[in-house]
Short mmCIF file of C-alpha atoms and ligand atoms in Angstrom, two decimals:
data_model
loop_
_atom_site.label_atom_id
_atom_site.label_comp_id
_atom_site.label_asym_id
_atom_site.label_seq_id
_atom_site.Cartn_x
_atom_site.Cartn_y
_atom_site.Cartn_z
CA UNK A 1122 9.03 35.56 7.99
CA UNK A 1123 11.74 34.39 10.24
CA UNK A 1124 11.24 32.41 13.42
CA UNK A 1125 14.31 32.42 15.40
CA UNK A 1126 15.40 29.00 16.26
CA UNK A 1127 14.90 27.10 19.31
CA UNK A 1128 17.86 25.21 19.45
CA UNK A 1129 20.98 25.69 17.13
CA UNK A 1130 23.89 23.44 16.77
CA UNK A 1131 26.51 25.81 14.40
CA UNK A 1132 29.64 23.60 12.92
CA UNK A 1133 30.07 20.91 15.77
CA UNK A 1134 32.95 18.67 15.41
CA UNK A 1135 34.00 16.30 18.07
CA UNK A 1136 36.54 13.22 18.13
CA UNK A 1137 37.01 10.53 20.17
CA UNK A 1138 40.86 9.37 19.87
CA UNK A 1139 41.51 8.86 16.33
CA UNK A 1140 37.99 8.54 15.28
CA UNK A 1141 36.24 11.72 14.05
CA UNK A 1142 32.31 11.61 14.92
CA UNK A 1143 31.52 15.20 13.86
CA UNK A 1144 32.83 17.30 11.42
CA UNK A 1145 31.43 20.68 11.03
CA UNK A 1146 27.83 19.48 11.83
CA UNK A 1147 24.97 22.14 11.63
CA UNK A 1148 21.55 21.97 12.76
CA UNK A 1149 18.63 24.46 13.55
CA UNK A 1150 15.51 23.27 15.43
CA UNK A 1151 12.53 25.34 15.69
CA UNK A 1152 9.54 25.41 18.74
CA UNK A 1153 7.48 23.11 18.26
CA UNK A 1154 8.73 20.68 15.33
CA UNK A 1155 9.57 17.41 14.88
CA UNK A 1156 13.04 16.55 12.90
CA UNK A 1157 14.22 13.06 12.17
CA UNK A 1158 17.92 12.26 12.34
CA UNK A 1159 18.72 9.89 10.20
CA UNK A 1160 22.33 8.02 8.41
CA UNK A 1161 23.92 4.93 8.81
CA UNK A 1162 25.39 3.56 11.59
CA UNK A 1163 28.35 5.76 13.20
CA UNK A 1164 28.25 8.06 11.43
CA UNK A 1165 27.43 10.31 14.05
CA UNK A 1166 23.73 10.69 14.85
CA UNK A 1167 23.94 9.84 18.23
CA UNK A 1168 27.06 12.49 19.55
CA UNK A 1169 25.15 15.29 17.53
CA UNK A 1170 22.30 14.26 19.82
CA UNK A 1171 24.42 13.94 22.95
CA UNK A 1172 25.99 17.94 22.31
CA UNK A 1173 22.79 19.54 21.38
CA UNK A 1174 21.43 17.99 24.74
CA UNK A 1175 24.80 19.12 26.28
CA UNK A 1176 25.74 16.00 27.73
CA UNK A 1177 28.81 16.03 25.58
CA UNK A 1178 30.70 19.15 24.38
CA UNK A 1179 31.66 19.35 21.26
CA UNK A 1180 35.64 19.93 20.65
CA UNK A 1181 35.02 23.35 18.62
CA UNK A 1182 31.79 24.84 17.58
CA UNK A 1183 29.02 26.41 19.49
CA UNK A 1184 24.99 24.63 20.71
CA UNK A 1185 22.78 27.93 21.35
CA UNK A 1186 19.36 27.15 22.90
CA UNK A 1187 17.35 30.21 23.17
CA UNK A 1188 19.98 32.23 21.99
CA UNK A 1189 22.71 31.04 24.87
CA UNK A 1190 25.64 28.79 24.56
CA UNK A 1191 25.30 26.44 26.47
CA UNK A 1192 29.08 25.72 26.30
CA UNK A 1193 29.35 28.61 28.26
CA UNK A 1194 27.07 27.82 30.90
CA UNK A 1195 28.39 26.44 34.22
CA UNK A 1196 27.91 22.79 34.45
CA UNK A 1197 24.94 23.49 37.07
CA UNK A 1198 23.04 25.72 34.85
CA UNK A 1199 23.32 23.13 32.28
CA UNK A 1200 21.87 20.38 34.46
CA UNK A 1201 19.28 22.52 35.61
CA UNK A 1202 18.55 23.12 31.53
CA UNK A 1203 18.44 19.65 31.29
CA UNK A 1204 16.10 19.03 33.84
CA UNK A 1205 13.78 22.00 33.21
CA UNK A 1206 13.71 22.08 29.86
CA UNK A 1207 14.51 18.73 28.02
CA UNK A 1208 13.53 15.60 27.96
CA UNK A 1209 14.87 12.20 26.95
CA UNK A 1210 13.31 8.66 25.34
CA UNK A 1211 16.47 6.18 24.51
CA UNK A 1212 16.80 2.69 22.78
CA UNK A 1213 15.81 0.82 26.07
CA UNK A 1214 13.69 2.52 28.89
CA UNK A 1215 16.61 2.96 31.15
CA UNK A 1216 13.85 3.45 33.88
CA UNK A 1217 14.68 3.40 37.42
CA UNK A 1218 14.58 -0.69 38.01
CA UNK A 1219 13.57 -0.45 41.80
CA UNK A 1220 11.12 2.05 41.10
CA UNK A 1221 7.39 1.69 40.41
CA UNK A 1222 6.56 2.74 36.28
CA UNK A 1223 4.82 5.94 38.36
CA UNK A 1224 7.42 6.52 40.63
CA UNK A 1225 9.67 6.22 37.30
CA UNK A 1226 8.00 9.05 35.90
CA UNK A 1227 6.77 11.20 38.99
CA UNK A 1228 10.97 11.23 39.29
CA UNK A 1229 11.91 13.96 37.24
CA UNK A 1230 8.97 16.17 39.06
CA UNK A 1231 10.40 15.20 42.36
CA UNK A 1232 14.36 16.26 41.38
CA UNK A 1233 12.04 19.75 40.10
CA UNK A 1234 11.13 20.07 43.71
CA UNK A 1235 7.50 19.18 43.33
CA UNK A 1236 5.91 17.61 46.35
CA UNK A 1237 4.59 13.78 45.90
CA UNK A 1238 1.20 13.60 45.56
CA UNK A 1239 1.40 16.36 42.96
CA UNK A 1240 4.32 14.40 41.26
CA UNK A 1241 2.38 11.22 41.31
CA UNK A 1242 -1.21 12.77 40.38
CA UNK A 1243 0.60 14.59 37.22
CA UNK A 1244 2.36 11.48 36.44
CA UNK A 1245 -0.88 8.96 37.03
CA UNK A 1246 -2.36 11.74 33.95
CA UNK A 1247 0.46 11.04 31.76
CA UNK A 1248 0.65 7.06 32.16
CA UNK A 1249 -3.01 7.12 31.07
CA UNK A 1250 -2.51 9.40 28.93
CA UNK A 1251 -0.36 6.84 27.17
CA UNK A 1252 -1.91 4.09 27.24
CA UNK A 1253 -0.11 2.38 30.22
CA UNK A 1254 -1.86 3.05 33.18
CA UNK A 1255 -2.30 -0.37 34.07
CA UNK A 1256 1.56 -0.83 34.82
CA UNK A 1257 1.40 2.18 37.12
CA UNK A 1258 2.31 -0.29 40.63
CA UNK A 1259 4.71 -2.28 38.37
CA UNK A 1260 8.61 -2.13 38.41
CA UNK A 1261 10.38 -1.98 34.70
CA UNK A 1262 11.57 -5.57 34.70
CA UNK A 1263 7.65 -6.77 34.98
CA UNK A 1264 6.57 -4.89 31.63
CA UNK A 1265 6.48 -5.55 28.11
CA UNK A 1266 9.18 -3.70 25.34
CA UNK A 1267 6.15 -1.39 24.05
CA UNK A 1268 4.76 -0.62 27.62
CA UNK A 1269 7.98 0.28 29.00
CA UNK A 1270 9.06 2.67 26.19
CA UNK A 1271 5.57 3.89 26.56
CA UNK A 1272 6.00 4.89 30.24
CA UNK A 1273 9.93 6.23 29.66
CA UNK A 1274 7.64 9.05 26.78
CA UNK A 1275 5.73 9.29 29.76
CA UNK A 1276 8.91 10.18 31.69
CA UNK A 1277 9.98 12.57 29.16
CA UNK A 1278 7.05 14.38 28.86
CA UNK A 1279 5.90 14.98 32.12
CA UNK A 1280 8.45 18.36 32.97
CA UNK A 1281 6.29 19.58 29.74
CA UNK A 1282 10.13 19.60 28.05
CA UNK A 1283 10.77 22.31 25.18
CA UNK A 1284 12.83 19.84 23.76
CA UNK A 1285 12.72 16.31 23.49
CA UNK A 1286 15.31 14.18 22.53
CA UNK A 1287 14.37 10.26 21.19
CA UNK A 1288 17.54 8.25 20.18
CA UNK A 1289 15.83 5.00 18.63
CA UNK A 1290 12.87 4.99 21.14
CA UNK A 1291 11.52 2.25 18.78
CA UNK A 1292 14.36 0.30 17.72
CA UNK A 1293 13.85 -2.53 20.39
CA UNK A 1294 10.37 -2.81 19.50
CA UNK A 1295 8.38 -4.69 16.82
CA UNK A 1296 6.51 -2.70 14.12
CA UNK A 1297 3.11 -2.39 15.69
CA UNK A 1298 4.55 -1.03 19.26
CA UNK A 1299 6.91 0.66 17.54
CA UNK A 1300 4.03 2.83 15.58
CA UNK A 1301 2.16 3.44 19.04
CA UNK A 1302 4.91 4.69 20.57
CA UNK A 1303 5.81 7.36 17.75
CA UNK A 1304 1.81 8.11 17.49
CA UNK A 1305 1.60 8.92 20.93
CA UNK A 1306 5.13 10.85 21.63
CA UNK A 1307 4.58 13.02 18.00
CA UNK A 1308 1.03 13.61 19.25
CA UNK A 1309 1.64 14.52 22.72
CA UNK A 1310 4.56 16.61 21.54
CA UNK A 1311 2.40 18.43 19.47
CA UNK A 1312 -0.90 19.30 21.88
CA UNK A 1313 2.31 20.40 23.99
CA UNK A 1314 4.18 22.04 21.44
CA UNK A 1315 7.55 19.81 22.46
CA UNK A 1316 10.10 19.99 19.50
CA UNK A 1317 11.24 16.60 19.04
CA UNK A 1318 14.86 15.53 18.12
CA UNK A 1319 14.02 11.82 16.52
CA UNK A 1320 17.34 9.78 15.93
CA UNK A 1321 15.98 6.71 13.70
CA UNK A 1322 17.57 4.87 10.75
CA UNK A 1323 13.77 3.53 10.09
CA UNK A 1324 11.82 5.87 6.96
CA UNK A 1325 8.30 4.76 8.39
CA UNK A 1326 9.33 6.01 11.94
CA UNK A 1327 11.22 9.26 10.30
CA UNK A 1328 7.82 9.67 8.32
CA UNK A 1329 5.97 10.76 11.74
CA UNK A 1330 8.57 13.79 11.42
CA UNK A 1331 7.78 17.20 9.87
CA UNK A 1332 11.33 17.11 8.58
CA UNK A 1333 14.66 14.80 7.76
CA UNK A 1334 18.37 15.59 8.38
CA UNK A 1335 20.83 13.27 7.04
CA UNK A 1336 24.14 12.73 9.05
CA UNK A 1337 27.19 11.45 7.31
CA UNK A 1338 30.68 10.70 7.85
CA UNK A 1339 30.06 13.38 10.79
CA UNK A 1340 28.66 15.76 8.40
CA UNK A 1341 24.64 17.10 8.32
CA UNK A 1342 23.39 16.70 4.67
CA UNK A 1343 20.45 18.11 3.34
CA UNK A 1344 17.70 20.75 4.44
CA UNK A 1345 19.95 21.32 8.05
CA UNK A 1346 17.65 24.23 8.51
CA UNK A 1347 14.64 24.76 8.83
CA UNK A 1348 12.26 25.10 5.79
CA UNK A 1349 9.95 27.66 7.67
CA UNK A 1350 12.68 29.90 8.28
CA UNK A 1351 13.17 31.86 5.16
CA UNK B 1272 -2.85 -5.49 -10.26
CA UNK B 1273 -5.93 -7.80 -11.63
CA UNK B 1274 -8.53 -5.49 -12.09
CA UNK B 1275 -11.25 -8.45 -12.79
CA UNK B 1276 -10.52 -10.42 -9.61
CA UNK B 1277 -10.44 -7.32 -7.77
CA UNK B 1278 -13.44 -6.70 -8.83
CA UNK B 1279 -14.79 -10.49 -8.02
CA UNK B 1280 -13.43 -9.73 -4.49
CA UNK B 1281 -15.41 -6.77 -3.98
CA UNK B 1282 -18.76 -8.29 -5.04
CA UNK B 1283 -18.76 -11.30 -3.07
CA UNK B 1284 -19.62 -8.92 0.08
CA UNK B 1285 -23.08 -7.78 -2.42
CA UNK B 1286 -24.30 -7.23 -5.52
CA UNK B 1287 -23.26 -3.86 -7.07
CA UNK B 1288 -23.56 -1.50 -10.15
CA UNK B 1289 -20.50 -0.63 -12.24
CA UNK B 1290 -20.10 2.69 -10.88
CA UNK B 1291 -20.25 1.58 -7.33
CA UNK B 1292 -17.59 -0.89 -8.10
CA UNK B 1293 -15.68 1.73 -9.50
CA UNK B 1294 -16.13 3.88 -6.78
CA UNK B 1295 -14.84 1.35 -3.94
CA UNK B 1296 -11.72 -0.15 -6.23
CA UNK B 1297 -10.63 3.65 -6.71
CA UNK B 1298 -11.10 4.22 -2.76
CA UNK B 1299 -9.67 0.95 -1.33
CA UNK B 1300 -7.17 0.19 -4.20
CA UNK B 1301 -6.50 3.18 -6.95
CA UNK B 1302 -6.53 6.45 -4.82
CA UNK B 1303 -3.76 8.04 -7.35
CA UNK B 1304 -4.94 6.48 -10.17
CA UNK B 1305 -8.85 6.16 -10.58
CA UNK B 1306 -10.16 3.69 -12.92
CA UNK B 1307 -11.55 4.67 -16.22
CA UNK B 1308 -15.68 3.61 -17.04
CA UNK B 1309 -14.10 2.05 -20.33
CA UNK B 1310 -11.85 -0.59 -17.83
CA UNK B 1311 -14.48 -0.92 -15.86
CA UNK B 1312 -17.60 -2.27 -18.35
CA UNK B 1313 -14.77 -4.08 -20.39
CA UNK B 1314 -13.62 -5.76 -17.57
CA UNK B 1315 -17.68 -6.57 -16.24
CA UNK B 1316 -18.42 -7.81 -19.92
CA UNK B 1317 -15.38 -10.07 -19.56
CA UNK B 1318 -16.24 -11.28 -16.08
CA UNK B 1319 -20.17 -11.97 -17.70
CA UNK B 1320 -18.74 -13.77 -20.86
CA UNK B 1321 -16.81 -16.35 -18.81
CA UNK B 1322 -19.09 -17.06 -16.17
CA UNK B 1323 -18.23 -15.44 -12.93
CA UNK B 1324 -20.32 -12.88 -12.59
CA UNK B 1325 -24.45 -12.76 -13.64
CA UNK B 1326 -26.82 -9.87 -14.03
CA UNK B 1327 -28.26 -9.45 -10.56
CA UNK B 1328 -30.79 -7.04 -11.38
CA UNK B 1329 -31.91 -4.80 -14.86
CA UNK B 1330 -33.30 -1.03 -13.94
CA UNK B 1331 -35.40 0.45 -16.76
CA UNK B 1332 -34.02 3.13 -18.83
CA UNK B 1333 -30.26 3.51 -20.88
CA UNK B 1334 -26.99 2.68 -20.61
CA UNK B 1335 -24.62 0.13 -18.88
CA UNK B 1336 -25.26 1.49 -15.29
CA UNK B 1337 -29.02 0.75 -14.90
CA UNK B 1338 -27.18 -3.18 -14.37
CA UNK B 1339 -26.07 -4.78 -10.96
CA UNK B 1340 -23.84 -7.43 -11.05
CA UNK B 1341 -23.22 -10.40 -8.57
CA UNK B 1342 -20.68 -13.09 -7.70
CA UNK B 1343 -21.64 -16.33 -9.32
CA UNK B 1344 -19.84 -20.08 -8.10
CA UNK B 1345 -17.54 -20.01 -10.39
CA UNK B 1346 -16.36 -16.90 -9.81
CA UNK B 1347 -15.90 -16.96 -6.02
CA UNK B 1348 -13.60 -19.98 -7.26
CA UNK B 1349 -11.95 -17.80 -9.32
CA UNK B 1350 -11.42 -15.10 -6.28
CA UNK B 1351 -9.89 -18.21 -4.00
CA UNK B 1352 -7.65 -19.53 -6.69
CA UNK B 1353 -6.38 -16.07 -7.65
CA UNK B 1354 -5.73 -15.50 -3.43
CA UNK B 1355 -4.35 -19.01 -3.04
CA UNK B 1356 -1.59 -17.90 -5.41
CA UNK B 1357 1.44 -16.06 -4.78
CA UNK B 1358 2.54 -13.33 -6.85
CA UNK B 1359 6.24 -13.64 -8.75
CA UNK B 1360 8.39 -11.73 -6.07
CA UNK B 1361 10.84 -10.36 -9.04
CA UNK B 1362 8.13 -7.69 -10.24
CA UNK B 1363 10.42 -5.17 -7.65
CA UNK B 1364 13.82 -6.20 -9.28
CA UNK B 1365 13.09 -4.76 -12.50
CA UNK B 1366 11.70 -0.94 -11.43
CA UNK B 1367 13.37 2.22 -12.01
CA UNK B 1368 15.21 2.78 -9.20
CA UNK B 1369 17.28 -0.31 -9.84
CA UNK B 1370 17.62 1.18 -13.14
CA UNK B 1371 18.84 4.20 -11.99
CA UNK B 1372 21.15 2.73 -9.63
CA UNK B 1373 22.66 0.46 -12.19
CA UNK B 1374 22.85 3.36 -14.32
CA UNK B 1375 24.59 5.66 -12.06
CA UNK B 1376 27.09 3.10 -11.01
CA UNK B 1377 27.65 1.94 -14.75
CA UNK B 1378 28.65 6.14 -15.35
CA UNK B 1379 30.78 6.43 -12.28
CA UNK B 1380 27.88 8.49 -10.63
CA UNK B 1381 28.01 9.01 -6.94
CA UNK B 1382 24.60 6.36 -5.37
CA UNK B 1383 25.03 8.35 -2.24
CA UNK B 1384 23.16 11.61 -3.75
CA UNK B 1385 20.87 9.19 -5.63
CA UNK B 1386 19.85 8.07 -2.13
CA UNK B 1387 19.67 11.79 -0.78
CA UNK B 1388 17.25 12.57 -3.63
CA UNK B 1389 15.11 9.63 -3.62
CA UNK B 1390 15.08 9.22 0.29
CA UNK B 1391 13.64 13.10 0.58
CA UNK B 1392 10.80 12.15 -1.84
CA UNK B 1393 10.15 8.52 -0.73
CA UNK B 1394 10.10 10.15 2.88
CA UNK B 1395 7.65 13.16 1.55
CA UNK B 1396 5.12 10.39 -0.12
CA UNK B 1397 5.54 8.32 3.56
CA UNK B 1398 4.74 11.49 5.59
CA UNK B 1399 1.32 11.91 3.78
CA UNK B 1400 0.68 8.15 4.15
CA UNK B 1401 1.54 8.53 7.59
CA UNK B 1402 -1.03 11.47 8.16
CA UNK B 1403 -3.80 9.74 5.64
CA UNK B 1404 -3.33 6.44 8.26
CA UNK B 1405 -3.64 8.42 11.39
CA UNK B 1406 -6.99 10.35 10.49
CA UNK B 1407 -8.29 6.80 8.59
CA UNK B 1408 -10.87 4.20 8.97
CA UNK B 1409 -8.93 0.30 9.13
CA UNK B 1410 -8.67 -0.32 5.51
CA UNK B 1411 -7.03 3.01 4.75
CA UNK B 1412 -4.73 1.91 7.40
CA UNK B 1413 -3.89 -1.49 5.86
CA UNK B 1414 -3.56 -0.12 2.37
CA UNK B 1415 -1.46 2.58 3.22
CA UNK B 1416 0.93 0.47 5.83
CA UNK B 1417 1.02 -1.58 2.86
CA UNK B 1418 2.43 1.61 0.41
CA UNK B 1419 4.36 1.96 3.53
CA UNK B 1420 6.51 -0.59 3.96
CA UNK B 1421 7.32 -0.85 0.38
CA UNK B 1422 8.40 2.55 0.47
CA UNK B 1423 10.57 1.71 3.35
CA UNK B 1424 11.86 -1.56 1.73
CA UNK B 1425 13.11 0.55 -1.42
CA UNK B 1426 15.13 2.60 0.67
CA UNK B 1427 17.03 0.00 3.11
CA UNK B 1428 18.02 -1.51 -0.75
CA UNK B 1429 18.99 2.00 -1.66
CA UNK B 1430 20.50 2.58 1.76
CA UNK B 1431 22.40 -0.68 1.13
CA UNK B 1432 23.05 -0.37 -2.13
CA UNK B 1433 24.77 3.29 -1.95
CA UNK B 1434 27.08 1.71 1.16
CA UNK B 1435 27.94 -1.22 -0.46
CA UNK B 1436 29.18 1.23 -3.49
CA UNK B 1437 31.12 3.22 -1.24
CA UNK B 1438 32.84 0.51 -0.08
CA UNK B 1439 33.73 -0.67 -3.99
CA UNK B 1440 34.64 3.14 -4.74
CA UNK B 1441 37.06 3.13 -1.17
CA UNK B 1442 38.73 -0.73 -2.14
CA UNK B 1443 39.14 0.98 -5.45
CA UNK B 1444 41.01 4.01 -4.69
CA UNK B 1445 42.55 2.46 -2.11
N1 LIG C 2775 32.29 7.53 23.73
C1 LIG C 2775 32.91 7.20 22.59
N2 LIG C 2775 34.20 6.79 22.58
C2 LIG C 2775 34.82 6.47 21.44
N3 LIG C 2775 34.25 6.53 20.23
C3 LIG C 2775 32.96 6.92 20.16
C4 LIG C 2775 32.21 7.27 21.33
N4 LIG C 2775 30.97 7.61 20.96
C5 LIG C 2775 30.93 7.48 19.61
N5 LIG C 2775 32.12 7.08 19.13
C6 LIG C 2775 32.44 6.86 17.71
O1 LIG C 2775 32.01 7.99 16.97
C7 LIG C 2775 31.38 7.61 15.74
C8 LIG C 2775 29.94 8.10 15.72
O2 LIG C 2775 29.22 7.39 16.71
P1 LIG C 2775 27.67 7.62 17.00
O3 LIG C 2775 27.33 6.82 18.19
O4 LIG C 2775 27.40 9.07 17.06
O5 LIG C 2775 27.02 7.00 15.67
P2 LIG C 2775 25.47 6.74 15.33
O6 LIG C 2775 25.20 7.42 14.05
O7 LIG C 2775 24.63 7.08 16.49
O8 LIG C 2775 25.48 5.16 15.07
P3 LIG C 2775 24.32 4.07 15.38
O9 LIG C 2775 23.29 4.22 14.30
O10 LIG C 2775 25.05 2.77 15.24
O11 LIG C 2775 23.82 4.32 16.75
C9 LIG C 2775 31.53 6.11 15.68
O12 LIG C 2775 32.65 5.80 14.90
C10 LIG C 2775 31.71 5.69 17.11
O13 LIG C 2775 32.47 4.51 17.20
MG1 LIG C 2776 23.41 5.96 17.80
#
């Protein structure tokens, strides 16, 4: 059986200056699954992560998702792609500061077009639905590490994203928040069928994957595709 | 891992027959590796020799299982001595992945794929653990955190270890 890919990144390589991030980096990401990035420090998780979100473009090499190239794509298309279809959990929050936690993530509805009360009903669903409902009314700066990662997954999941991309979402946060926030994004991700894009240099927080990819010196290592596509 | 003060711990919550001890140190403690009857009555007989535990309660008919066993003084003692102790923190030093580290750097072996190889199997065994935790009751949660972290500690080393030999092989050929 094959499954065609969701998202493919085919021989990225990307330099900044003199330094090299990528070299000839290949990844394939089905619907649906959950793939750790992992590798030592620079050695280019976080750029592979930035082009297959196409916030960066790679220098050669090509980042199909669904089957276009989104190299290609005009740089409006590939903000609207980024708003419809992915979403993003980072090292700290970066939520809104002046913003309420629900008008944090009713924001993303709201650039969609969505009206609201709709935007602010779906997002009320998601804040409960992890675990931080009681910060709703708050602003970022008046919440814990854990709750505030918990409401930026909230952010990211609210579009219902294809794709979600998690650079470190734990790595500000102590081991028991840090667990809670990867059992609630892998689970949500999963009752929605998100495919999740997990950059982490931590095994127990790579362990909530379905699969590893090991980035090196700029290069993918190891099982770069998928094992269910055979 | 004491087998006999594991045991001591277990029956100070209630009196218990062999095979129920068995039963809870293979759940909470042995899950790979299940006791065998012949550990567990030599271990009980030793326990009854010295003192720490007594026959709670004989049921008629054969063998060692119609016997329940209990906690005596002296062997709650034992239980809070044994827990009051720490345990030498070298037992991790001499296991075979430093072996196979040592080895690989002593026959100009590249650690990097060591790491590759162990971290995919180390990350295999901490995806089950993972799964176990999430569907468990609180102590399968503790015990497998506990495999957990372990697992994770053997890889930063190996992590370290392999980056720390690049650097050697780099000053080297440099
Ligand atoms: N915007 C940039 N300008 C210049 N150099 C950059 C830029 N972004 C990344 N680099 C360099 O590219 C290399 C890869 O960086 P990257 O951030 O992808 O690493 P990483 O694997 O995410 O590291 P970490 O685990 O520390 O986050 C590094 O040498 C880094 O210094
Ligand atoms: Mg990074």
């Amino acid at each position: 059986m094959t499954v065609e890919p969701l998202l493919v990144a085919d021989q990225l390589t990307k330099s900044f200056g003199p330094t090299t991030a990528l070299e000839r980096a290949s990844l394939q990401i089905l619907a649906g699954e959950v793939v750790a990035v992992m590798g030592p420090s620079g050695s280019g998780k976080s750029t592979l992560l930035h082009c297959l979100a196409g916030i960066v473009a790679p220098d050669s090499g090509q980042v199909r998702y669904q089957g276009r190239d989104i190299g290609a794509m005009s740089d409006t298309a590939r903000s609207a792609l980024r708003r419809g279809e992915f979403g993003f959990v980072f090292q700290f929050g970066q939520l809104v500061p002046e913003l309420t936690c629900l008008e944090n993530v009713a924001l993303p509805l709201r650039l969609n077009r969505l009206g609201r009360r709709a935007a602010e009903r779906r997002a009320a669903e998601w804040l409960e639905r992890l675990e931080v409902a009681e910060v709703s009314g708050k602003r970022p700066g008046e919440v814990s590490g854990g709750q505030g990662q918990r409401v930026a997954v909230a952010r990211a999941l609210v579009t219902a994203p294809k794709v979600i991309f998690a650079d470190e979402p734990t790595g500000a946060l102590d081991s028991l928040n840090g667990e809670r926030v990867m059992r609630l994004l892998t689970d949500a991700a999963r009752q929605t069928h998100a495919a999740v894009v997990l950059v982490t240099h931590e095994a127990r927080v790579a362990a909530y994957s379905d699969r590893e990819v090991v980035v090196r010196d700029g290069r993918t290592t190891g099982m770069e595709r998928s094992g269910v596509a055979a | 891992m004491s087998i006999g003060q594991t045991f001591l711990g277990l029956l100070e919550a209630g009196p218990r027959h062999g095979y129920d001890l068995k039963r809870a140190y293979d759940e909470r403690f042995s899950h790979t590796r299940p006791l065998h009857f012949g550990q567990v009555y030599a271990t009980l007989s030793r326990l009854l020799k010295n003192g720490l535990v007594e026959i709670d309660a004989v049921e008629p008919g054969e063998g060692p299982e119609r016997k329940r066993y209990a906690i005596t003084a002296a062997g709650v003692t034992d239980v809070q001595q044994w827990l009051s102790q720490p345990e030498r923190p070298d037992l991790y030093l001499q296991n075979t992945l430093y072996t196979k580290v040592v080895l690989a750097l002593l026959t100009g072996r590249a650690a990097a794929d060591l790491l590759d190889i162990q971290r995919a199997e180390h990350l295999r065994v901490m995806r089950e653990l993972t799964r176990r935790k999430a569907g468990g009751d609180l102590a399968d949660q503790l015990i497998c955190d506990h495999a957990l972290f372990h697992l994770e500690a053997d890889l930063r080393w190996l992590e370290l270890t392999a980056a720390r030999l690049d650097d050697l092989a780099g000053k080297v050929r440099a």
